[in-house]
Short mmCIF file of C-alpha atoms in Angstrom, two decimals:
data_model
loop_
_atom_site.label_atom_id
_atom_site.label_comp_id
_atom_site.label_asym_id
_atom_site.label_seq_id
_atom_site.Cartn_x
_atom_site.Cartn_y
_atom_site.Cartn_z
CA MET A 15 -15.84 84.33 39.76
CA PRO A 16 -16.11 88.03 40.69
CA PRO A 17 -18.70 90.06 38.67
CA GLY A 18 -17.32 91.33 35.39
CA GLN A 19 -14.36 88.94 35.35
CA GLY A 20 -14.21 86.82 32.21
CA VAL A 21 -13.08 83.25 31.86
CA THR A 22 -9.72 84.37 30.48
CA ASP A 23 -9.15 86.72 33.38
CA ALA A 24 -10.12 84.00 35.89
CA ALA A 25 -7.70 81.55 34.28
CA ALA A 26 -4.93 84.13 34.37
CA SER A 27 -5.64 84.81 38.03
CA LEU A 28 -5.56 81.08 38.88
CA ARG A 29 -2.34 80.68 36.91
CA SER A 30 -0.74 83.58 38.77
CA ARG A 31 -1.68 82.12 42.13
CA LEU A 32 -0.41 78.67 41.18
CA GLU A 33 2.87 80.17 39.99
CA ALA A 34 3.28 81.89 43.34
CA MET A 35 2.60 78.68 45.26
CA LEU A 36 4.96 76.63 43.08
CA SER A 37 7.65 79.25 43.45
CA ALA A 38 7.24 79.27 47.22
CA ALA A 39 7.50 75.46 47.22
CA ASP A 40 10.72 75.64 45.16
CA ALA A 41 9.07 73.63 42.39
CA GLY A 42 10.73 75.39 39.51
CA GLY A 43 9.29 78.89 39.66
CA PRO A 44 7.02 80.73 37.19
CA ALA A 45 9.63 80.67 34.45
CA HIS A 46 9.03 76.91 34.08
CA TRP A 47 5.24 76.95 34.31
CA GLY A 48 3.76 74.99 31.43
CA GLU A 49 7.01 73.19 30.58
CA PRO A 50 6.30 69.41 30.77
CA GLN A 51 9.83 68.45 31.87
CA ALA A 52 9.87 71.01 34.65
CA MET A 53 6.44 69.92 35.87
CA THR A 54 7.57 66.28 35.85
CA ARG A 55 10.55 67.21 38.00
CA ALA A 56 8.26 69.15 40.33
CA LEU A 57 5.95 66.14 40.66
CA GLU A 58 8.89 63.87 41.43
CA ASP A 59 10.07 66.35 44.05
CA VAL A 60 6.64 66.36 45.71
CA ARG A 61 6.55 62.58 45.73
CA ARG A 62 10.08 62.40 47.13
CA ARG A 63 9.18 64.82 49.89
CA HIS A 64 5.86 63.30 50.88
CA ASP A 65 5.80 59.70 49.64
CA GLY A 66 9.42 58.73 50.13
CA PRO A 67 10.32 55.68 52.25
CA ALA A 68 11.88 57.83 54.96
CA GLY A 69 8.80 59.99 55.46
CA LYS A 70 8.85 63.48 56.94
CA ALA A 71 11.23 64.17 59.81
CA VAL A 72 9.57 64.65 63.18
CA ALA A 73 11.25 66.16 66.23
CA ALA A 74 12.46 63.50 68.67
CA ASP A 75 10.90 65.23 71.67
CA ARG A 76 7.45 65.17 70.05
CA ILE A 77 7.81 61.45 69.40
CA ALA A 78 9.00 60.83 72.96
CA ARG A 79 6.05 62.74 74.46
CA ALA A 80 3.56 60.86 72.27
CA VAL A 81 5.02 57.48 73.21
CA ALA A 82 5.10 58.34 76.92
CA ALA A 83 1.46 59.39 76.84
CA PHE A 84 0.43 56.24 74.99
CA ARG A 85 2.35 53.99 77.39
CA ARG A 86 0.57 55.74 80.23
CA ASP A 87 -3.06 55.50 79.09
CA GLY A 88 -3.14 53.64 75.75
CA LYS A 89 -4.82 56.51 73.91
CA VAL A 90 -3.91 58.84 71.05
CA ALA A 91 -5.26 62.34 70.49
CA GLY A 92 -5.79 62.01 66.76
CA TYR A 93 -4.04 60.74 63.66
CA GLU A 94 -0.89 62.89 63.96
CA GLN A 95 -0.18 61.59 67.44
CA LEU A 96 -0.81 58.03 66.26
CA LYS A 97 1.89 58.47 63.62
CA HIS A 98 4.30 59.79 66.24
CA VAL A 99 3.68 56.79 68.47
CA CYS A 100 4.27 54.46 65.52
CA LEU A 101 7.56 56.21 64.82
CA GLY A 102 8.70 55.77 68.43
CA ALA A 103 7.43 52.25 69.03
CA ALA A 104 10.96 50.80 69.22
CA SER A 105 12.57 53.65 71.16
CA VAL A 106 13.87 53.02 74.67
CA ALA A 107 12.61 55.52 77.26
CA ALA A 108 14.48 56.95 80.22
CA ASP A 109 12.98 54.23 82.43
CA ARG A 110 14.46 51.62 79.99
CA GLY A 111 10.94 50.73 78.93
CA CYS A 112 9.99 50.13 75.30
CA LEU A 113 6.48 50.15 73.89
CA LEU A 114 7.11 47.10 71.71
CA ALA A 115 8.10 45.11 74.78
CA GLU A 116 4.74 45.82 76.47
CA PRO A 117 2.25 43.30 74.97
CA SER A 118 -1.01 45.10 75.73
CA ARG A 119 0.18 48.51 74.51
CA ARG A 120 1.87 46.97 71.47
CA GLU A 121 -1.29 45.13 70.40
CA ARG A 122 -3.35 48.27 70.99
CA LEU A 123 -1.00 50.32 68.79
CA LEU A 124 -1.01 47.78 65.96
CA SER A 125 -4.80 47.62 66.12
CA LEU A 126 -5.08 51.41 65.89
CA ALA A 127 -2.61 51.56 62.98
CA GLU A 128 -4.54 48.87 61.12
CA GLY A 129 -7.98 50.38 61.77
CA VAL A 130 -7.34 54.08 61.15
CA PRO A 131 -9.88 55.29 58.54
CA GLY A 132 -8.61 55.72 54.98
CA ALA A 133 -6.15 53.73 52.90
CA ARG A 134 -3.66 56.61 52.77
CA ARG A 135 -3.57 56.95 56.54
CA GLN A 136 -3.19 53.20 56.96
CA MET A 137 -0.27 53.31 54.55
CA LYS A 138 1.33 56.15 56.52
CA CYS A 139 0.99 54.26 59.81
CA PHE A 140 2.53 51.22 58.13
CA GLN A 141 5.39 53.41 56.92
CA CYS A 142 6.01 54.79 60.41
CA LEU A 143 6.01 51.33 61.98
CA LEU A 144 8.38 50.15 59.25
CA ARG A 145 10.79 52.91 60.31
CA SER A 146 10.50 51.64 63.89
CA TYR A 147 11.27 48.15 62.65
CA TRP A 148 14.50 49.34 61.03
CA ALA A 149 15.48 50.72 64.43
CA CYS A 150 14.75 47.51 66.37
CA PRO A 151 17.97 46.00 67.72
CA PRO A 152 18.85 42.59 66.29
CA ASP A 153 18.12 39.46 68.28
CA ASP A 154 21.70 38.97 69.44
CA GLY A 155 20.85 36.74 72.38
CA GLU A 156 21.17 39.55 74.93
CA ALA A 157 17.78 41.17 74.41
CA THR A 158 15.11 40.43 77.00
CA PRO A 159 12.41 37.89 76.12
CA ALA A 160 9.85 40.72 76.06
CA ALA A 161 11.97 42.73 73.60
CA ARG A 162 12.46 39.71 71.34
CA ALA A 163 8.74 38.97 71.41
CA GLY A 164 7.92 42.60 70.59
CA ARG A 165 10.29 42.72 67.63
CA ALA A 166 8.95 39.43 66.30
CA ALA A 167 5.35 40.62 66.69
CA LEU A 168 6.07 43.82 64.76
CA ARG A 169 7.87 41.91 62.00
CA ILE A 170 4.97 39.47 61.60
CA TRP A 171 2.45 42.31 61.58
CA LEU A 172 4.39 44.23 58.94
CA ALA A 173 4.68 41.16 56.72
CA ARG A 174 0.95 40.52 56.93
CA ARG A 175 -0.07 44.15 56.45
CA ARG A 176 2.21 44.52 53.45
CA THR A 177 0.30 41.76 51.69
CA GLU A 178 -3.09 43.15 52.73
CA LEU A 179 -2.28 46.70 51.66
CA ASP A 180 -0.81 45.46 48.40
CA GLU A 181 -4.11 43.76 47.61
CA SER A 182 -6.46 46.49 48.83
CA VAL A 183 -4.80 49.84 48.00
CA GLU A 184 -4.99 50.86 44.34
CA ARG A 185 -2.48 53.70 44.21
CA LYS A 186 0.63 52.82 46.17
CA PRO A 187 3.68 55.00 46.82
CA LYS A 188 6.83 53.95 45.01
CA TRP A 189 8.63 52.91 48.19
CA PHE A 190 5.85 50.43 48.98
CA SER A 191 6.20 48.79 45.59
CA LEU A 192 9.95 48.58 46.11
CA LEU A 193 9.40 46.89 49.45
CA ALA A 194 7.89 43.94 47.58
CA ARG A 195 11.31 43.36 45.96
CA HIS A 196 12.86 43.08 49.40
CA ALA A 197 10.04 41.32 51.27
CA ASN A 198 12.70 39.02 52.72
CA LEU A 199 13.57 41.84 55.13
CA LEU A 200 10.27 41.12 56.88
CA GLY A 201 11.07 37.41 57.18
CA GLU A 202 12.71 35.29 59.86
CA GLN A 203 16.04 35.36 57.98
CA PRO A 204 15.92 38.93 56.67
CA CYS A 205 19.39 39.19 55.13
CA GLU A 206 20.20 35.58 54.24
CA ARG A 207 19.43 36.40 50.59
CA TYR A 208 22.37 38.81 50.41
CA GLY A 209 24.96 36.57 52.11
CA PRO A 210 26.36 34.63 49.12
CA ALA A 211 26.78 37.79 47.02
CA LEU A 212 28.48 39.63 49.88
CA LEU A 213 30.85 36.70 50.27
CA ARG A 214 31.82 37.19 46.63
CA GLY A 215 32.41 40.90 47.26
CA ASP A 216 29.17 42.00 45.57
CA ALA A 217 27.10 44.37 47.74
CA ALA A 218 24.91 45.76 44.92
CA GLU A 219 21.70 44.00 45.89
CA LEU A 220 22.01 44.89 49.56
CA GLN A 221 22.82 48.51 48.72
CA ALA A 222 19.78 48.66 46.43
CA ALA A 223 17.56 47.58 49.31
CA ILE A 224 19.10 50.18 51.62
CA ASP A 225 18.71 52.94 49.03
CA ASP A 226 15.23 51.95 47.83
CA LEU A 227 13.81 51.80 51.35
CA ALA A 228 15.91 54.59 52.92
CA ILE A 229 17.11 52.21 55.63
CA PRO A 230 19.11 54.25 58.18
CA GLY A 231 22.84 53.71 58.36
CA ASP A 232 22.63 52.64 62.01
CA SER A 233 19.91 50.07 61.37
CA TRP A 234 20.35 46.42 62.30
CA VAL A 235 20.13 45.52 58.59
CA LYS A 236 23.84 46.06 57.91
CA GLU A 237 24.84 44.00 60.93
CA GLU A 238 22.52 41.18 59.94
CA ALA A 239 24.00 41.32 56.43
CA VAL A 240 27.48 40.80 57.88
CA LEU A 241 26.17 37.82 59.82
CA ALA A 242 24.49 36.49 56.67
CA GLN A 243 27.86 36.66 54.91
CA ALA A 244 29.39 34.66 57.77
CA LYS A 245 26.63 32.06 57.50
CA ALA A 246 27.16 31.78 53.76
CA ALA A 247 30.85 31.14 54.41
CA ALA A 248 30.02 28.47 56.98
CA ALA A 249 28.19 26.56 54.24
CA LEU A 250 31.35 26.28 52.13
CA ASN A 251 33.37 23.08 51.84
CA ASP A 252 36.47 22.77 54.01
CA GLU A 253 38.94 23.99 51.40
CA ASP A 254 36.96 27.10 50.49
CA TRP A 255 36.18 27.74 54.16
CA LEU A 256 39.86 27.74 55.11
CA ALA A 257 40.64 30.07 52.21
CA ALA A 258 37.92 32.53 53.26
CA LEU A 259 38.66 32.46 57.01
CA PRO A 260 41.40 35.16 57.15
CA GLN A 261 39.15 37.69 55.38
CA LEU A 262 36.21 36.73 57.59
CA LEU A 263 38.28 37.30 60.72
CA ASP A 264 39.23 40.75 59.42
CA ILE A 265 35.55 41.57 58.87
CA ALA A 266 34.60 40.38 62.36
CA ALA A 267 37.41 42.50 63.81
CA GLY A 268 36.22 45.62 61.96
CA LYS A 269 39.37 45.71 59.79
CA ALA A 270 37.61 45.50 56.43
CA GLY A 271 36.06 48.98 56.32
CA ILE A 272 32.85 47.79 58.01
CA ALA A 273 31.91 48.98 61.48
CA VAL A 274 31.26 45.92 63.65
CA SER A 275 29.87 46.06 67.18
CA ALA A 276 31.30 43.87 69.94
CA SER A 277 28.09 41.87 70.00
CA LEU A 278 28.14 41.21 66.25
CA SER A 279 31.84 40.34 66.37
CA ARG A 280 31.14 37.74 69.04
CA ARG A 281 28.25 36.25 67.06
CA CYS A 282 30.42 35.93 63.95
CA ILE A 283 33.42 34.47 65.73
CA ALA A 284 31.23 31.99 67.60
CA LEU A 285 29.91 30.87 64.23
CA PHE A 286 33.44 30.60 62.82
CA VAL A 287 34.63 28.44 65.72
CA SER A 288 31.63 26.16 65.44
CA ARG A 289 32.15 25.77 61.69
CA HIS A 290 35.91 25.22 61.97
CA ALA A 291 35.37 22.42 64.47
CA ARG A 292 33.51 20.47 61.78
CA CYS A 293 36.53 20.42 59.45
CA ASP A 294 38.09 17.03 58.81
CA ALA A 295 41.40 18.41 60.07
CA VAL A 296 41.37 21.03 62.83
CA ALA A 297 44.99 22.05 63.00
CA LEU A 298 45.72 25.00 65.25
CA HIS A 299 44.61 28.29 63.67
CA GLU A 300 46.17 30.99 65.82
CA GLY A 301 44.13 33.82 64.29
CA LEU A 302 40.86 32.07 65.06
CA LEU A 303 42.08 31.08 68.53
CA ASP A 304 43.07 34.65 69.41
CA ALA A 305 39.77 36.00 68.10
CA ALA A 306 37.73 33.40 69.99
CA VAL A 307 39.47 34.00 73.31
CA ALA A 308 39.15 37.78 72.90
CA ALA A 309 35.48 37.69 71.91
CA VAL A 310 34.10 34.84 74.03
CA GLY A 311 36.82 34.07 76.56
CA ASN A 312 38.98 31.14 77.59
CA PRO A 313 36.67 28.10 77.64
CA TRP A 314 38.53 26.73 80.66
CA GLN A 315 37.63 29.80 82.65
CA ARG A 316 34.39 30.92 80.97
CA ARG A 317 32.58 27.73 80.04
CA ALA A 318 29.17 29.29 80.74
CA ALA A 319 29.88 32.06 78.23
CA TRP A 320 31.02 29.53 75.65
CA ASP A 321 27.93 27.39 76.11
CA ALA A 322 25.73 30.48 75.80
CA HIS A 323 27.29 31.88 72.62
CA VAL A 324 29.02 29.06 70.71
CA LEU A 325 26.19 26.88 69.47
CA ASP A 326 25.77 24.02 67.04
CA ALA A 327 23.23 23.75 64.22
CA ASP A 328 20.53 22.74 66.71
CA GLY A 329 21.12 25.78 68.92
CA LYS A 330 22.79 23.71 71.66
CA PRO A 331 26.24 24.35 73.19
CA CYS A 332 28.83 23.22 70.67
CA GLU A 333 31.01 20.83 72.63
CA LEU A 334 33.05 20.07 69.52
CA ALA A 335 34.13 23.72 69.23
CA ARG A 336 34.80 24.10 72.94
CA GLU A 337 36.99 21.02 73.06
CA MET A 338 38.81 22.08 69.90
CA VAL A 339 39.78 25.41 71.47
CA ASN A 340 40.60 23.72 74.78
CA GLY A 341 42.96 21.42 72.90
CA TRP A 342 44.62 24.32 71.12
CA LEU A 343 45.18 26.15 74.41
CA LYS A 344 46.65 23.09 76.10
CA HIS A 345 48.91 22.48 73.12
CA LEU A 346 50.25 26.03 73.25
CA LEU A 347 50.60 25.99 77.03
CA ILE A 348 52.63 22.77 77.02
CA GLY A 349 54.88 24.11 74.27
CA GLU A 350 55.39 27.43 76.07
CA PHE A 351 56.17 25.70 79.38
CA PHE A 352 58.97 23.58 77.93
CA ARG A 353 60.29 26.51 75.90
CA LEU A 354 60.66 28.60 79.06
CA TYR A 355 61.67 25.97 81.59
CA GLY A 356 63.15 23.13 79.58
CA ALA A 357 66.69 22.30 80.67
CA ASP A 358 67.66 21.31 77.15
CA GLY A 359 67.26 24.73 75.53
CA GLY A 360 65.81 24.53 72.06
CA ASP A 361 65.08 20.78 72.16
CA THR A 362 61.36 20.42 71.44
CA ARG A 363 61.08 16.67 71.94
CA ARG A 364 59.68 16.89 75.48
CA ALA A 365 57.01 19.33 74.39
CA ALA A 366 56.14 17.20 71.36
CA TYR A 367 55.85 14.12 73.60
CA TRP A 368 53.35 15.73 75.98
CA GLN A 369 51.46 17.52 73.22
CA ARG A 370 50.51 14.13 71.84
CA TYR A 371 48.33 13.70 74.93
CA ASP A 372 46.66 17.10 75.04
CA PRO A 373 43.26 15.68 73.88
CA PHE A 374 43.24 13.51 77.02
CA ILE A 375 44.44 16.14 79.49
CA LEU A 376 41.52 17.51 81.51
CA SER A 377 43.50 20.11 83.44
CA LEU A 378 47.08 21.25 83.84
CA TRP A 379 48.90 21.90 87.08
CA VAL A 380 52.45 23.26 87.04
CA GLY A 381 54.77 23.03 90.03
CA LEU A 382 57.80 25.33 89.96
CA SER A 383 60.78 25.46 92.23
CA ALA A 384 61.91 28.72 93.73
CA GLU A 385 64.74 28.81 91.22
CA ALA A 386 62.33 28.37 88.31
CA ILE A 387 60.03 31.08 89.62
CA ASP A 388 62.96 33.50 89.70
CA ARG A 389 63.84 32.82 86.09
#
């Protein structure tokens, strides 16, 4: 302390400086200094700002520059740049390239994040890569093999590192402890746990995960949760499945207050068609038929698309579903033909006769006279 300054004066000086710093940090100001409740709130504010699951915002251009440099030479100029690269690991560059899809660079980045000196810095790198994981697009069947491999590699790394850090780091941020409650999000079926509750109309557990981990609103998690709900419905018995189907079709069409991408809608409807084909009775369901044709296409005309998207439990093209929809279309086409061109007006007997054979009809050819064409 300066000559002549007593202990009391030194303490007063330190207190004054601390008050100024706390005031500048908006931590309650000098009027609250020494009040336990105010200091507790200030501590919570500091932890929320610096140890929250979302981390500190970083400008997108800084992240992009760091990722571009790392993709170019595989090096980082210090810890701050390493964090920026971790944050941008899943971003797609102007050249359509993605760091996670590049095996050598991806493994180099994960190695650097794991080996950075200090438990706190390792935790921060883990946090940044977790944020990249939330941004990874879901495996909807359209991603490239390299992108799928990169996402899977990051997920596996995060699951392993979470366990290692949990065992080795003594003081953990609150968000990390909360991640243990939702470790399923780092698994192969990340949202399956929430499906049954969502089917019952209970989104509390899913919302808790989103809030606890500050998962962005545009993350794949919400889409996967919708798909998990569809899978839970597919496990129902026939009676409950048929009762749930109208609501499920509304969800897949984005009519239930949930934003649904075209890709997710197709995945859900493909699942619905496959499940419906396993019912003991597969009477025509016009809502499901319309949704299937709109999302996947007419199986007569787009068989390749059907075989790519409508799969059975073994991941193979679901012939049962394709033939079910083919039968529905033939049934409707026969009925419509006789309704329009039948000479006997409203008599439906001819249509009913031919509709008995629609399971055996491989293709339909209609010959019309000039008079019929003009009608």
